[in-house]
Amino acid sequence: MTSHFDIIGAPFNQLGFVTSQENTVDGLRRMNEISSVGLTDWIQIRNDRWGADIIDQGDVEVSDEVHGLISKGNKDEALRIYSSHLKEQVLGSYMNNRVPIIIGGDHSIAVGTIQAALSHYQKNRGKKIAIVWVDAHADCNNTLDSNLHGKPLALLMNQYAHNGWSVPYDVALKPQDVFYVGLRDLMLCEYELIERLKITNFDMMCIEQKGFNTVVGTLMERLESEYDGIYLSFDYDALDGSLFRACATPNVGGLTARESLYLVHSIASSDKFIGAEFVEYLPERDSSGASKELMIKLIDAVWGFKS
């Protein structure tokens, strides 16, 4: 059955370790002097030559209200408002029977995207949804310390009891439905939370010990047998930071390009795949253009094309 894909830009880069006013999605869309490919042209090729149905729906812009709240230091409220706008856009794709591919932006955008997926499938249809979180970091910091881009899973799981945060029960993310891949840099509070909630964690130590093919096979076996839908959240810094440094927090010792492509394609090839997001890529830190080409190839792996 042919899938119908929407590209949704979420250029919200205000809550990370390094903030950026640059539209990171446009950095992927356009060709320039250092890259031989741009996402916009590649979409056209796939639609024209391969009969794909991929539509770039443009961006969920950061409003003046959100910018104003951030400038005043009210980042929690800024995230609430932006994630609400993004959630509605993603829900629109689901209502039109399309598969959303969201391009960030920092990882805090997952507060909106994953609530949309859970609202459409978990709340409205009673489906069991798995979230595959590919990242160097656990992003479940449940303290007031550090930046909000390191807290989206804590927010979504209602493990962040600060500043009035609360996700409605019927769209809250259950810890047992989270599957980490590639973790290697945890805060103590995150380690304790993962242990207490018994979150599945295929970290880099596990990958090294068992082998990547075995880990992906085990992951996919569980997803296919236990879930009705699979959503992928892919952070650029899951990649090996010794080679791929086009983000705010490159981290050495992560996934190779080949492993990442294999993982994304394995997940997206499932009939239960319901969407994906790719976050944290910063074009201004990609002097060679290699990371841009890899990001586009990862997105292309979602559509089902690897060559």
Coordinates of C-alpha atoms in Angstrom, one line a residue:
M1 CA 0.0 0.0 0.0
T2 CA 1.4 3.4 -1.0
S3 CA 2.1 5.8 1.9
H4 CA 1.5 9.5 1.8
F5 CA 4.0 11.6 3.6
D6 CA 3.9 15.2 4.9
I7 CA 7.1 17.1 5.7
I8 CA 6.5 19.5 8.6
G9 CA 9.2 22.0 9.5
A10 CA 9.5 22.8 13.2
P11 CA 12.4 25.4 13.3
F12 CA 12.2 25.9 17.1
N13 CA 15.8 26.2 18.3
Q14 CA 15.3 28.2 21.5
L15 CA 15.6 25.7 24.4
G16 CA 18.8 23.9 23.8
F17 CA 22.4 24.2 25.0
V18 CA 23.1 26.4 21.9
T19 CA 20.2 28.4 20.5
S20 CA 19.8 29.5 16.9
Q21 CA 17.7 31.9 15.0
E22 CA 18.5 30.2 11.7
N23 CA 15.8 28.1 10.1
T24 CA 17.4 24.7 10.2
V25 CA 14.8 23.1 8.0
D26 CA 15.5 25.6 5.2
G27 CA 19.1 24.6 5.6
L28 CA 18.1 21.1 4.6
R29 CA 15.7 22.1 1.9
R30 CA 18.0 24.1 -0.3
M31 CA 21.1 23.2 -2.2
N32 CA 24.2 25.4 -1.7
E33 CA 27.9 25.6 -2.7
I34 CA 28.9 22.8 -0.3
S35 CA 26.1 20.3 -0.9
S36 CA 25.1 18.4 -4.0
V37 CA 21.6 17.7 -2.7
G38 CA 18.7 19.6 -1.2
L39 CA 15.6 18.1 0.4
T40 CA 13.2 20.1 -1.8
D41 CA 14.8 18.8 -5.0
W42 CA 15.1 15.3 -3.7
I43 CA 11.4 15.2 -2.9
Q44 CA 10.6 16.3 -6.4
I45 CA 12.8 13.5 -7.8
R46 CA 11.1 10.9 -5.6
N47 CA 7.6 12.2 -6.6
D48 CA 8.3 12.5 -10.3
R49 CA 10.5 9.4 -10.9
W50 CA 9.3 7.0 -8.3
G51 CA 5.7 7.8 -7.9
A52 CA 6.0 8.9 -4.3
D53 CA 3.5 11.1 -2.6
I54 CA 5.5 13.5 -0.5
I55 CA 4.3 17.0 0.3
D56 CA 6.3 19.7 2.1
Q57 CA 3.7 21.5 4.2
G58 CA 6.0 24.2 5.2
D59 CA 6.9 25.3 8.7
V60 CA 5.1 25.8 12.0
E61 CA 6.7 29.2 12.6
V62 CA 7.8 30.5 16.0
S63 CA 5.3 33.3 16.8
D64 CA 6.1 36.7 18.2
E65 CA 4.3 35.6 21.3
V66 CA 6.6 32.7 21.8
H67 CA 9.7 34.8 21.0
G68 CA 8.5 37.3 23.6
L69 CA 8.0 34.7 26.3
I70 CA 11.5 33.4 25.7
S71 CA 13.0 36.8 25.9
K72 CA 11.3 37.3 29.3
G73 CA 12.7 33.9 30.5
N74 CA 9.3 32.2 30.5
K75 CA 10.5 29.2 28.5
D76 CA 8.0 26.7 29.9
E77 CA 5.1 28.7 28.6
A78 CA 6.8 29.3 25.3
L79 CA 7.2 25.6 24.9
R80 CA 3.6 25.0 25.8
I81 CA 2.3 27.4 23.2
Y82 CA 4.7 26.3 20.4
S83 CA 4.1 22.6 21.0
S84 CA 0.4 23.2 20.9
H85 CA 0.6 24.8 17.5
L86 CA 2.9 22.0 16.3
K87 CA 0.5 19.3 17.7
E88 CA -2.4 20.7 15.7
Q89 CA -0.3 20.6 12.5
V90 CA 0.7 17.0 13.0
L91 CA -2.8 16.0 13.9
G92 CA -3.9 17.5 10.6
S93 CA -1.6 15.1 8.8
Y94 CA -3.1 12.2 10.7
M95 CA -6.6 13.3 10.0
N96 CA -5.8 13.4 6.3
N97 CA -4.4 9.8 6.5
R98 CA -0.9 11.0 5.9
V99 CA 2.3 10.1 7.7
P100 CA 4.1 13.1 9.2
I101 CA 7.9 13.6 9.1
I102 CA 8.8 16.5 11.3
I103 CA 12.1 18.2 11.0
G104 CA 13.4 20.3 14.0
G105 CA 14.5 22.3 15.8
D106 CA 15.7 21.1 19.1
H107 CA 14.3 18.0 20.8
S108 CA 11.8 19.9 22.9
I109 CA 9.5 19.8 19.8
A110 CA 8.7 16.2 20.7
V111 CA 6.3 17.5 23.4
G112 CA 4.0 18.6 20.5
T113 CA 4.7 15.8 18.0
I114 CA 4.3 12.9 20.3
Q115 CA 1.2 14.3 22.0
A116 CA -0.3 14.5 18.5
A117 CA 0.6 10.8 17.8
L118 CA -0.8 9.7 21.1
S119 CA -3.9 11.8 20.8
H120 CA -4.7 10.4 17.4
Y121 CA -3.9 6.8 18.0
Q122 CA -3.9 6.2 21.8
K123 CA -6.7 8.4 22.9
N124 CA -9.0 8.4 19.9
R125 CA -8.4 4.9 18.6
G126 CA -7.3 2.9 21.6
K127 CA -4.1 1.8 19.9
K128 CA -0.9 0.9 21.7
I129 CA 2.0 3.1 20.4
A130 CA 5.7 2.7 20.9
I131 CA 8.2 5.6 20.8
V132 CA 11.7 4.7 19.6
W133 CA 14.0 7.4 21.0
V134 CA 17.4 7.5 19.2
D135 CA 19.7 9.8 21.1
A136 CA 23.0 10.2 22.9
H137 CA 21.0 11.6 25.8
A138 CA 18.0 10.3 27.7
D139 CA 16.1 13.6 27.6
C140 CA 14.2 12.7 30.8
N141 CA 15.7 15.2 33.2
N142 CA 13.0 15.7 35.8
T143 CA 14.8 18.5 37.7
L144 CA 14.8 22.3 37.2
D145 CA 18.5 22.1 36.3
S146 CA 19.7 22.6 32.7
N147 CA 17.7 23.2 29.5
L148 CA 14.2 22.2 28.4
H149 CA 15.5 20.4 25.3
G150 CA 16.8 17.8 27.7
K151 CA 13.4 17.2 29.3
P152 CA 10.8 16.3 26.7
L153 CA 10.4 12.7 27.8
A154 CA 10.1 13.7 31.4
L155 CA 7.4 16.1 30.4
L156 CA 5.5 13.6 28.2
M157 CA 5.6 10.9 30.9
N158 CA 4.4 13.4 33.6
Q159 CA 7.7 13.0 35.5
Y160 CA 8.4 16.7 35.5
A161 CA 6.5 18.2 38.5
H162 CA 7.5 21.8 38.0
N163 CA 6.1 25.1 36.6
G164 CA 2.6 23.6 36.3
W165 CA 3.5 20.9 33.7
S166 CA 1.0 18.2 33.3
V167 CA 0.0 16.1 30.3
P168 CA -3.6 14.8 30.2
Y169 CA -3.7 11.1 31.2
D170 CA -5.1 9.9 27.9
V171 CA -2.3 11.5 25.9
A172 CA 0.5 10.9 28.4
L173 CA 3.4 8.6 27.4
K174 CA 3.7 5.4 29.3
P175 CA 7.3 4.6 30.3
Q176 CA 7.0 1.0 29.2
D177 CA 6.3 2.3 25.7
V178 CA 9.6 4.1 25.4
F179 CA 12.6 2.3 23.6
Y180 CA 15.9 4.0 23.9
V181 CA 18.6 3.4 21.2
G182 CA 22.2 4.8 21.4
L183 CA 22.3 6.4 24.9
R184 CA 25.7 7.1 26.3
D185 CA 25.6 10.4 28.3
L186 CA 23.2 10.4 31.2
M187 CA 22.6 12.7 34.1
L188 CA 22.3 10.9 37.5
C189 CA 18.6 11.8 37.8
E190 CA 18.0 10.3 34.3
Y191 CA 19.8 7.1 35.2
E192 CA 17.7 6.8 38.3
L193 CA 14.5 7.5 36.5
I194 CA 15.2 4.9 33.8
E195 CA 16.0 2.3 36.4
R196 CA 12.9 3.1 38.5
L197 CA 10.5 3.2 35.6
K198 CA 12.2 0.2 33.9
I199 CA 12.5 1.9 30.5
T200 CA 13.9 -0.3 27.8
N201 CA 17.4 0.9 27.0
F202 CA 19.5 -0.3 24.1
D203 CA 22.4 1.9 25.0
M204 CA 25.8 2.0 23.3
M205 CA 27.2 -0.5 25.8
C206 CA 24.4 -2.9 24.9
I207 CA 25.0 -2.3 21.2
E208 CA 28.7 -3.0 21.6
Q209 CA 28.1 -6.2 23.6
K210 CA 25.3 -7.7 21.5
G211 CA 26.0 -6.3 18.1
F212 CA 23.9 -3.8 16.2
N213 CA 22.0 -6.3 14.0
T214 CA 21.0 -8.3 17.1
V215 CA 19.8 -5.2 18.9
V216 CA 17.7 -4.0 15.9
G217 CA 16.3 -7.5 15.5
T218 CA 15.3 -7.7 19.1
L219 CA 13.8 -4.2 19.0
M220 CA 11.8 -4.9 15.9
E221 CA 10.5 -8.2 17.2
R222 CA 9.1 -6.5 20.3
L223 CA 7.6 -3.6 18.4
E224 CA 5.9 -5.9 15.8
S225 CA 4.6 -8.3 18.4
E226 CA 3.5 -5.8 21.2
Y227 CA 2.4 -2.6 19.4
D228 CA -0.1 -1.2 17.0
G229 CA 2.0 1.8 15.9
I230 CA 5.6 2.9 16.0
Y231 CA 6.9 6.5 16.1
L232 CA 10.5 7.3 15.6
S233 CA 12.3 10.3 17.3
F234 CA 15.8 10.6 16.0
D235 CA 18.3 13.1 17.5
Y236 CA 21.3 14.0 15.3
D237 CA 23.6 13.6 18.3
A238 CA 22.9 9.9 18.4
L239 CA 25.5 9.8 15.6
D240 CA 29.2 9.5 16.4
G241 CA 30.3 13.0 17.4
S242 CA 33.9 12.3 16.4
L243 CA 32.7 12.6 12.8
F244 CA 29.3 14.3 12.9
R245 CA 29.6 17.6 14.8
A246 CA 26.8 19.7 13.3
C247 CA 24.8 20.1 16.5
A248 CA 25.0 21.8 19.8
T249 CA 26.0 18.7 21.7
P250 CA 28.1 16.3 19.6
N251 CA 28.9 13.2 21.5
V252 CA 31.8 10.8 20.6
G253 CA 31.2 7.1 20.3
G254 CA 27.7 6.9 18.8
L255 CA 26.0 5.3 15.8
T256 CA 27.7 5.2 12.4
A257 CA 26.0 6.6 9.3
R258 CA 25.4 3.1 8.1
E259 CA 23.9 1.8 11.4
S260 CA 21.6 4.8 11.5
L261 CA 20.3 4.3 8.0
Y262 CA 19.7 0.6 8.7
L263 CA 17.8 1.5 11.9
V264 CA 15.6 4.1 10.3
H265 CA 14.8 2.0 7.3
S266 CA 14.0 -1.1 9.5
I267 CA 11.5 1.0 11.6
A268 CA 10.0 2.8 8.7
S269 CA 9.5 -0.4 6.7
S270 CA 7.1 -1.7 9.3
D271 CA 3.4 -1.6 8.4
K272 CA 3.0 -0.2 11.9
F273 CA 5.1 2.9 11.3
I274 CA 3.1 6.1 12.0
G275 CA 5.7 8.9 11.8
A276 CA 9.1 10.3 12.6
E277 CA 11.0 13.4 13.6
F278 CA 14.6 14.4 13.0
V279 CA 16.0 17.0 15.3
E280 CA 19.0 19.0 16.6
Y281 CA 20.9 19.4 13.2
L282 CA 22.5 22.8 12.9
P283 CA 23.4 23.8 9.4
E284 CA 25.7 26.6 10.6
R285 CA 28.0 23.9 12.1
D286 CA 28.1 21.8 9.0
S287 CA 31.1 23.2 7.2
S288 CA 31.5 20.2 4.9
G289 CA 27.9 19.5 4.1
A290 CA 28.4 15.8 4.9
S291 CA 25.9 16.0 7.8
K292 CA 23.3 17.6 5.6
E293 CA 23.6 14.8 3.0
L294 CA 23.3 12.2 5.8
M295 CA 20.2 13.9 7.2
I296 CA 18.5 13.9 3.8
K297 CA 19.5 10.2 3.3
L298 CA 18.0 9.3 6.7
I299 CA 14.7 11.1 5.8
D300 CA 14.9 9.2 2.4
A301 CA 15.2 6.0 4.3
V302 CA 11.8 6.7 5.9
W303 CA 10.2 6.9 2.5
G304 CA 11.7 3.5 1.8
F305 CA 14.6 4.4 -0.6
K306 CA 18.2 3.7 0.3
S307 CA 20.1 3.8 -2.9

